[in-house]
Amino acid sequence: MGKKMLFIFNPKAGKGKIKSNLLDIVDIFNKGGYEVIIYSTQKPRDAYEKAKEYDGKVDLIVCSGGDGTLDEVVTGVMEKDSSVPIGYIPAGSTNDFANSLFMPKSMKKAAEMIMEEELYHCDIGKFNNESFTYIAAFGLFTDVAYETDQDLKNILGHVAYLLEGVKRLFDIKSYHMKIESKELEVEDDFIFGMVTNSRSVGGFKNLTGKNVDMNDGLFEVTMITMPKTPLELQEIMTAMLTAEDNTDLIYSFKSAKITISSQEAVSWTLDGEFGGEQTKVEIQNCHQALNLYLKSTKDEEKRASRTFSVNK
């Protein structure tokens, strides 16, 4: 075997289903001609540290876990300014990134797809000095992912996020912010904002709008203003769930670069993990910077676009 692979997995992700698939996955990688170095994450940021440690020492880094595990690996690789290909076997509770790219839901089929070694050059984001894979967000509900207990996620799956999120409806906080981009400049009070490169957020499809292309160099930006009445809150929720751009309470646009500033520190989440408290962030699209082993998704994108149009 001339090729080497680092295989990082989160043993707790998705009810620990990696355990029943591990031997088959490694066998698939061995048959693909790889000598596999296996590492089971032990603590937060572990995948990030291992990705940095093995950069330049392996031909491929594969990770299995939730979106947070993938984010750590991508961040580590980007910090090293590396072009090493990444493979991803989704095993989390929600798997927004994997669903957005129509990855196989079967872990074995995902491993087999990686062994086809077909490169997809995916956009990723730069958040000040940090990297993120598919979403940077603040405000209502955004702390749910990293504050929901892992054991609860494993037991209840997606329902755990919903149960935790419902609590936030009774304590809506707004932030006075200035939004600056080539496409839009506005100052307003916002309860939620997300800068995304994804067709799915929190397991819900179409929240980011239509015609999402994950390697076009553009983010989808959604900023929700503070509702003043229950009717306005209902208007916002209807617009989000139907993906209809028919309300003045939501700013929705595409951009390659956006600056968001506020007087008070705002908590951000990056790919479901805590991204720190910030008073000013600069978010930039790194066009096709991620080398991902993935079959072409263009046919699936066309089908998804047609389905969206029909549902709309």
Short mmCIF file of C-alpha atoms in Angstrom, two decimals:
data_model
loop_
_atom_site.label_atom_id
_atom_site.label_comp_id
_atom_site.label_asym_id
_atom_site.label_seq_id
_atom_site.Cartn_x
_atom_site.Cartn_y
_atom_site.Cartn_z
CA MET A 1 0.00 0.00 0.00
CA GLY A 2 1.55 3.27 -1.11
CA LYS A 3 -1.12 5.70 0.14
CA LYS A 4 -1.79 6.75 3.72
CA MET A 5 -5.02 7.97 5.27
CA LEU A 6 -5.89 9.52 8.63
CA PHE A 7 -9.38 8.40 9.67
CA ILE A 8 -10.82 10.46 12.53
CA PHE A 9 -14.19 9.58 14.04
CA ASN A 10 -16.35 10.84 16.89
CA PRO A 11 -17.48 7.71 18.80
CA LYS A 12 -20.45 9.54 20.39
CA ALA A 13 -21.96 11.10 17.28
CA GLY A 14 -25.34 9.86 16.03
CA LYS A 15 -25.98 7.30 18.78
CA GLY A 16 -22.50 5.87 18.25
CA LYS A 17 -23.45 4.10 15.02
CA ILE A 18 -19.84 4.24 13.79
CA LYS A 19 -19.08 1.33 16.14
CA SER A 20 -21.10 -1.17 14.14
CA ASN A 21 -19.66 0.03 10.84
CA LEU A 22 -16.01 0.66 11.71
CA LEU A 23 -14.53 -2.66 10.53
CA ASP A 24 -16.42 -2.57 7.23
CA ILE A 25 -15.35 1.05 6.61
CA VAL A 26 -11.68 0.31 7.27
CA ASP A 27 -11.89 -2.74 5.03
CA ILE A 28 -13.26 -0.56 2.21
CA PHE A 29 -10.37 1.88 2.68
CA ASN A 30 -7.80 -0.96 2.71
CA LYS A 31 -9.24 -2.41 -0.48
CA GLY A 32 -8.95 1.10 -1.96
CA GLY A 33 -5.20 0.91 -1.44
CA TYR A 34 -4.86 2.94 1.74
CA GLU A 35 -2.91 2.27 4.90
CA VAL A 36 -5.28 3.64 7.54
CA ILE A 37 -4.32 5.48 10.72
CA ILE A 38 -7.41 5.40 12.97
CA TYR A 39 -8.11 7.98 15.69
CA SER A 40 -11.13 8.19 17.96
CA THR A 41 -11.70 11.72 19.29
CA GLN A 42 -11.38 12.09 23.06
CA LYS A 43 -12.28 15.74 23.69
CA PRO A 44 -13.42 18.95 21.97
CA ARG A 45 -11.01 20.28 19.30
CA ASP A 46 -9.36 16.86 19.09
CA ALA A 47 -10.15 16.42 15.39
CA TYR A 48 -8.78 19.91 14.73
CA GLU A 49 -5.47 19.11 16.43
CA LYS A 50 -5.09 15.75 14.65
CA ALA A 51 -5.83 17.26 11.24
CA LYS A 52 -3.06 19.80 11.78
CA GLU A 53 -0.66 17.18 13.16
CA TYR A 54 -1.01 14.85 10.17
CA ASP A 55 -1.05 17.49 7.43
CA GLY A 56 1.72 16.62 4.97
CA LYS A 57 2.04 13.11 6.43
CA VAL A 58 -1.00 11.52 4.75
CA ASP A 59 -2.59 11.58 1.30
CA LEU A 60 -6.15 11.85 2.56
CA ILE A 61 -7.99 12.80 5.77
CA VAL A 62 -11.39 11.21 6.34
CA CYS A 63 -13.63 12.12 9.26
CA SER A 64 -16.87 10.66 10.58
CA GLY A 65 -19.18 12.43 13.00
CA GLY A 66 -21.49 15.41 12.95
CA ASP A 67 -21.05 18.78 11.27
CA GLY A 68 -18.92 19.91 14.23
CA THR A 69 -16.38 17.13 13.64
CA LEU A 70 -16.13 18.07 9.98
CA ASP A 71 -15.73 21.73 10.93
CA GLU A 72 -12.77 20.89 13.18
CA VAL A 73 -11.00 18.94 10.43
CA VAL A 74 -11.62 21.63 7.81
CA THR A 75 -10.42 24.35 10.20
CA GLY A 76 -7.23 22.42 10.94
CA VAL A 77 -6.50 21.83 7.26
CA MET A 78 -7.22 25.45 6.31
CA GLU A 79 -4.98 26.74 9.10
CA LYS A 80 -2.11 24.80 7.56
CA ASP A 81 -3.00 26.21 4.12
CA SER A 82 -3.15 22.61 2.95
CA SER A 83 -4.65 21.15 -0.22
CA VAL A 84 -4.98 17.61 1.21
CA PRO A 85 -8.32 16.06 0.13
CA ILE A 86 -10.97 15.46 2.79
CA GLY A 87 -13.54 12.68 2.90
CA TYR A 88 -16.64 12.85 5.09
CA ILE A 89 -18.83 10.04 6.44
CA PRO A 90 -21.83 11.75 8.10
CA ALA A 91 -22.84 10.29 11.46
CA GLY A 92 -24.41 13.20 13.36
CA SER A 93 -27.95 14.00 14.47
CA THR A 94 -28.69 16.50 11.69
CA ASN A 95 -25.93 16.37 9.02
CA ASP A 96 -26.83 19.63 7.25
CA PHE A 97 -23.64 19.75 5.19
CA ALA A 98 -23.93 16.15 4.01
CA ASN A 99 -27.61 16.55 3.12
CA SER A 100 -26.85 19.73 1.19
CA LEU A 101 -24.38 17.81 -0.97
CA PHE A 102 -26.64 14.75 -1.33
CA MET A 103 -24.11 12.43 0.31
CA PRO A 104 -25.10 8.78 0.85
CA LYS A 105 -26.87 8.19 4.15
CA SER A 106 -25.31 4.74 4.44
CA MET A 107 -21.89 4.95 6.10
CA LYS A 108 -20.53 2.11 3.95
CA LYS A 109 -21.75 3.73 0.74
CA ALA A 110 -20.21 7.04 1.84
CA ALA A 111 -16.88 5.24 2.35
CA GLU A 112 -17.15 3.61 -1.08
CA MET A 113 -17.89 6.99 -2.65
CA ILE A 114 -14.74 8.46 -1.08
CA MET A 115 -12.68 5.65 -2.62
CA GLU A 116 -13.77 6.78 -6.09
CA GLU A 117 -11.50 9.80 -5.42
CA GLU A 118 -13.59 12.26 -7.43
CA LEU A 119 -12.80 15.81 -6.29
CA TYR A 120 -15.47 18.42 -5.62
CA HIS A 121 -14.14 21.93 -4.94
CA CYS A 122 -16.49 23.36 -2.31
CA ASP A 123 -16.68 26.91 -0.99
CA ILE A 124 -16.01 27.44 2.69
CA GLY A 125 -16.10 30.50 4.91
CA LYS A 126 -13.63 32.68 6.74
CA PHE A 127 -14.99 34.22 9.95
CA ASN A 128 -12.40 36.80 11.08
CA ASN A 129 -9.45 34.42 11.59
CA GLU A 130 -11.54 31.24 11.92
CA SER A 131 -12.86 28.89 9.22
CA PHE A 132 -16.35 27.42 8.97
CA THR A 133 -17.78 24.85 6.59
CA TYR A 134 -21.37 25.89 5.95
CA ILE A 135 -22.90 28.32 8.50
CA ALA A 136 -22.04 31.27 10.73
CA ALA A 137 -25.03 32.45 12.75
CA PHE A 138 -26.13 34.52 15.75
CA GLY A 139 -29.30 35.12 17.72
CA LEU A 140 -32.44 33.10 18.36
CA PHE A 141 -31.86 29.31 18.54
CA THR A 142 -28.21 29.44 17.47
CA ASP A 143 -26.89 28.23 20.83
CA VAL A 144 -29.16 25.16 20.71
CA ALA A 145 -26.67 22.93 18.90
CA TYR A 146 -23.77 23.39 21.31
CA GLU A 147 -25.88 23.66 24.47
CA THR A 148 -27.97 20.53 23.83
CA ASP A 149 -26.47 17.59 25.72
CA GLN A 150 -24.84 14.96 23.47
CA ASP A 151 -26.63 12.12 25.28
CA LEU A 152 -29.97 13.88 24.68
CA LYS A 153 -29.09 14.26 20.99
CA ASN A 154 -28.32 10.54 20.81
CA ILE A 155 -31.61 9.56 22.45
CA LEU A 156 -33.97 11.97 20.72
CA GLY A 157 -32.07 12.95 17.58
CA HIS A 158 -33.49 15.99 15.74
CA VAL A 159 -36.33 16.32 18.29
CA ALA A 160 -33.75 17.30 20.93
CA TYR A 161 -32.92 20.46 19.00
CA LEU A 162 -36.60 21.35 18.67
CA LEU A 163 -37.29 20.84 22.38
CA GLU A 164 -34.32 22.99 23.34
CA GLY A 165 -35.23 25.61 20.75
CA VAL A 166 -38.82 26.07 21.91
CA LYS A 167 -37.52 27.52 25.20
CA ARG A 168 -36.02 30.46 23.30
CA LEU A 169 -39.36 31.65 21.91
CA PHE A 170 -40.24 33.15 25.27
CA ASP A 171 -37.01 35.13 25.59
CA ILE A 172 -36.36 36.84 22.26
CA LYS A 173 -33.37 39.20 22.37
CA SER A 174 -32.43 41.65 19.65
CA TYR A 175 -29.08 43.17 18.68
CA HIS A 176 -28.58 46.56 17.08
CA MET A 177 -26.26 45.90 14.16
CA LYS A 178 -24.80 47.48 11.07
CA ILE A 179 -24.61 45.24 8.02
CA GLU A 180 -22.19 46.17 5.24
CA SER A 181 -21.66 44.44 1.92
CA LYS A 182 -21.43 45.33 -1.76
CA GLU A 183 -25.07 44.31 -2.15
CA LEU A 184 -26.61 45.90 0.95
CA GLU A 185 -25.93 48.39 3.75
CA VAL A 186 -28.43 48.56 6.59
CA GLU A 187 -28.64 49.31 10.31
CA ASP A 188 -31.43 47.71 12.33
CA ASP A 189 -32.37 45.53 15.33
CA PHE A 190 -31.96 41.84 14.54
CA ILE A 191 -33.03 38.71 16.42
CA PHE A 192 -31.28 36.27 14.11
CA GLY A 193 -28.79 36.20 11.29
CA MET A 194 -27.07 33.50 9.27
CA VAL A 195 -24.44 33.48 6.56
CA THR A 196 -24.65 30.07 4.88
CA ASN A 197 -23.39 27.80 2.16
CA SER A 198 -26.01 25.11 2.63
CA ARG A 199 -29.42 23.90 1.49
CA SER A 200 -30.28 22.63 4.97
CA VAL A 201 -30.08 24.34 8.37
CA GLY A 202 -30.99 22.49 11.55
CA GLY A 203 -32.46 19.71 9.43
CA PHE A 204 -34.87 22.08 7.68
CA LYS A 205 -34.51 22.38 3.91
CA ASN A 206 -35.01 25.59 1.90
CA LEU A 207 -34.51 27.98 4.86
CA THR A 208 -31.59 29.50 2.96
CA GLY A 209 -33.68 30.12 -0.17
CA LYS A 210 -33.59 28.72 -3.67
CA ASN A 211 -30.81 28.31 -6.25
CA VAL A 212 -28.13 27.48 -3.69
CA ASP A 213 -24.85 26.50 -5.35
CA MET A 214 -22.17 25.41 -2.90
CA ASN A 215 -19.22 26.34 -5.11
CA ASP A 216 -20.35 29.58 -6.79
CA GLY A 217 -18.29 31.89 -4.55
CA LEU A 218 -21.38 33.36 -2.86
CA PHE A 219 -23.00 32.98 0.55
CA GLU A 220 -26.73 33.14 1.21
CA VAL A 221 -27.31 35.83 3.85
CA THR A 222 -30.50 35.95 5.95
CA MET A 223 -31.05 38.66 8.58
CA ILE A 224 -34.30 38.74 10.60
CA THR A 225 -35.42 41.97 12.27
CA MET A 226 -37.12 42.25 15.65
CA PRO A 227 -40.88 41.68 15.33
CA LYS A 228 -42.99 44.29 17.11
CA THR A 229 -46.21 42.28 17.24
CA PRO A 230 -47.23 38.60 17.30
CA LEU A 231 -48.50 39.05 13.73
CA GLU A 232 -45.06 40.16 12.59
CA LEU A 233 -43.49 37.13 14.28
CA GLN A 234 -45.99 34.89 12.45
CA GLU A 235 -45.13 36.67 9.17
CA ILE A 236 -41.43 35.94 9.71
CA MET A 237 -41.99 32.28 10.54
CA THR A 238 -44.26 31.79 7.51
CA ALA A 239 -41.71 33.40 5.19
CA MET A 240 -38.91 31.18 6.52
CA LEU A 241 -40.84 27.92 6.36
CA THR A 242 -42.20 28.55 2.85
CA ALA A 243 -38.94 30.12 1.56
CA GLU A 244 -41.02 32.99 0.14
CA ASP A 245 -39.28 36.37 -0.01
CA ASN A 246 -42.46 38.36 0.65
CA THR A 247 -41.76 40.27 3.87
CA ASP A 248 -39.86 43.45 4.72
CA LEU A 249 -38.94 41.95 8.09
CA ILE A 250 -36.25 39.71 6.56
CA TYR A 251 -33.21 40.85 4.60
CA SER A 252 -32.17 38.07 2.22
CA PHE A 253 -29.38 38.34 -0.36
CA LYS A 254 -26.24 36.67 -1.75
CA SER A 255 -22.76 38.01 -1.08
CA ALA A 256 -19.10 37.00 -1.21
CA LYS A 257 -18.11 39.24 1.68
CA ILE A 258 -20.03 40.84 4.55
CA THR A 259 -19.12 42.87 7.64
CA ILE A 260 -21.39 42.87 10.70
CA SER A 261 -20.75 45.19 13.65
CA SER A 262 -22.54 45.91 16.93
CA GLN A 263 -21.90 47.88 20.12
CA GLU A 264 -22.46 44.91 22.42
CA ALA A 265 -20.71 41.56 22.11
CA VAL A 266 -22.81 38.98 20.24
CA SER A 267 -22.44 35.21 20.59
CA TRP A 268 -21.89 33.41 17.30
CA THR A 269 -22.03 29.76 16.32
CA LEU A 270 -19.91 28.23 13.55
CA ASP A 271 -21.22 24.91 12.18
CA GLY A 272 -23.06 24.26 15.44
CA GLU A 273 -20.06 25.03 17.68
CA PHE A 274 -19.51 28.13 19.82
CA GLY A 275 -17.74 30.79 17.75
CA GLY A 276 -17.04 33.34 20.48
CA GLU A 277 -18.52 36.71 21.42
CA GLN A 278 -17.81 39.40 18.84
CA THR A 279 -18.54 43.09 18.29
CA LYS A 280 -17.33 43.03 14.68
CA VAL A 281 -17.02 40.15 12.24
CA GLU A 282 -15.82 39.98 8.67
CA ILE A 283 -17.13 36.95 6.80
CA GLN A 284 -15.60 36.07 3.46
CA ASN A 285 -16.27 33.30 0.97
CA CYS A 286 -13.19 31.21 0.16
CA HIS A 287 -14.16 30.14 -3.34
CA GLN A 288 -13.67 26.38 -3.98
CA ALA A 289 -11.05 26.21 -1.22
CA LEU A 290 -12.10 22.80 0.15
CA ASN A 291 -10.95 19.70 -1.75
CA LEU A 292 -13.66 17.17 -0.95
CA TYR A 293 -13.88 13.61 -2.26
CA LEU A 294 -17.46 13.61 -3.52
CA LYS A 295 -19.30 12.50 -6.64
CA SER A 296 -20.61 15.32 -8.79
CA THR A 297 -23.80 16.74 -7.28
CA LYS A 298 -24.99 18.68 -10.34
CA ASP A 299 -27.75 16.20 -11.32
CA GLU A 300 -29.01 16.09 -7.73
CA GLU A 301 -28.91 19.91 -7.58
CA LYS A 302 -31.10 20.14 -10.67
CA ARG A 303 -33.59 17.66 -9.21
CA ALA A 304 -33.64 19.56 -5.90
CA SER A 305 -34.23 22.83 -7.76
CA ARG A 306 -37.17 21.30 -9.67
CA THR A 307 -38.63 19.89 -6.45
CA PHE A 308 -38.34 23.29 -4.80
CA SER A 309 -40.14 24.96 -7.69
CA VAL A 310 -42.98 22.42 -7.56
CA ASN A 311 -43.38 22.76 -3.80
CA LYS A 312 -43.31 26.52 -4.08
#
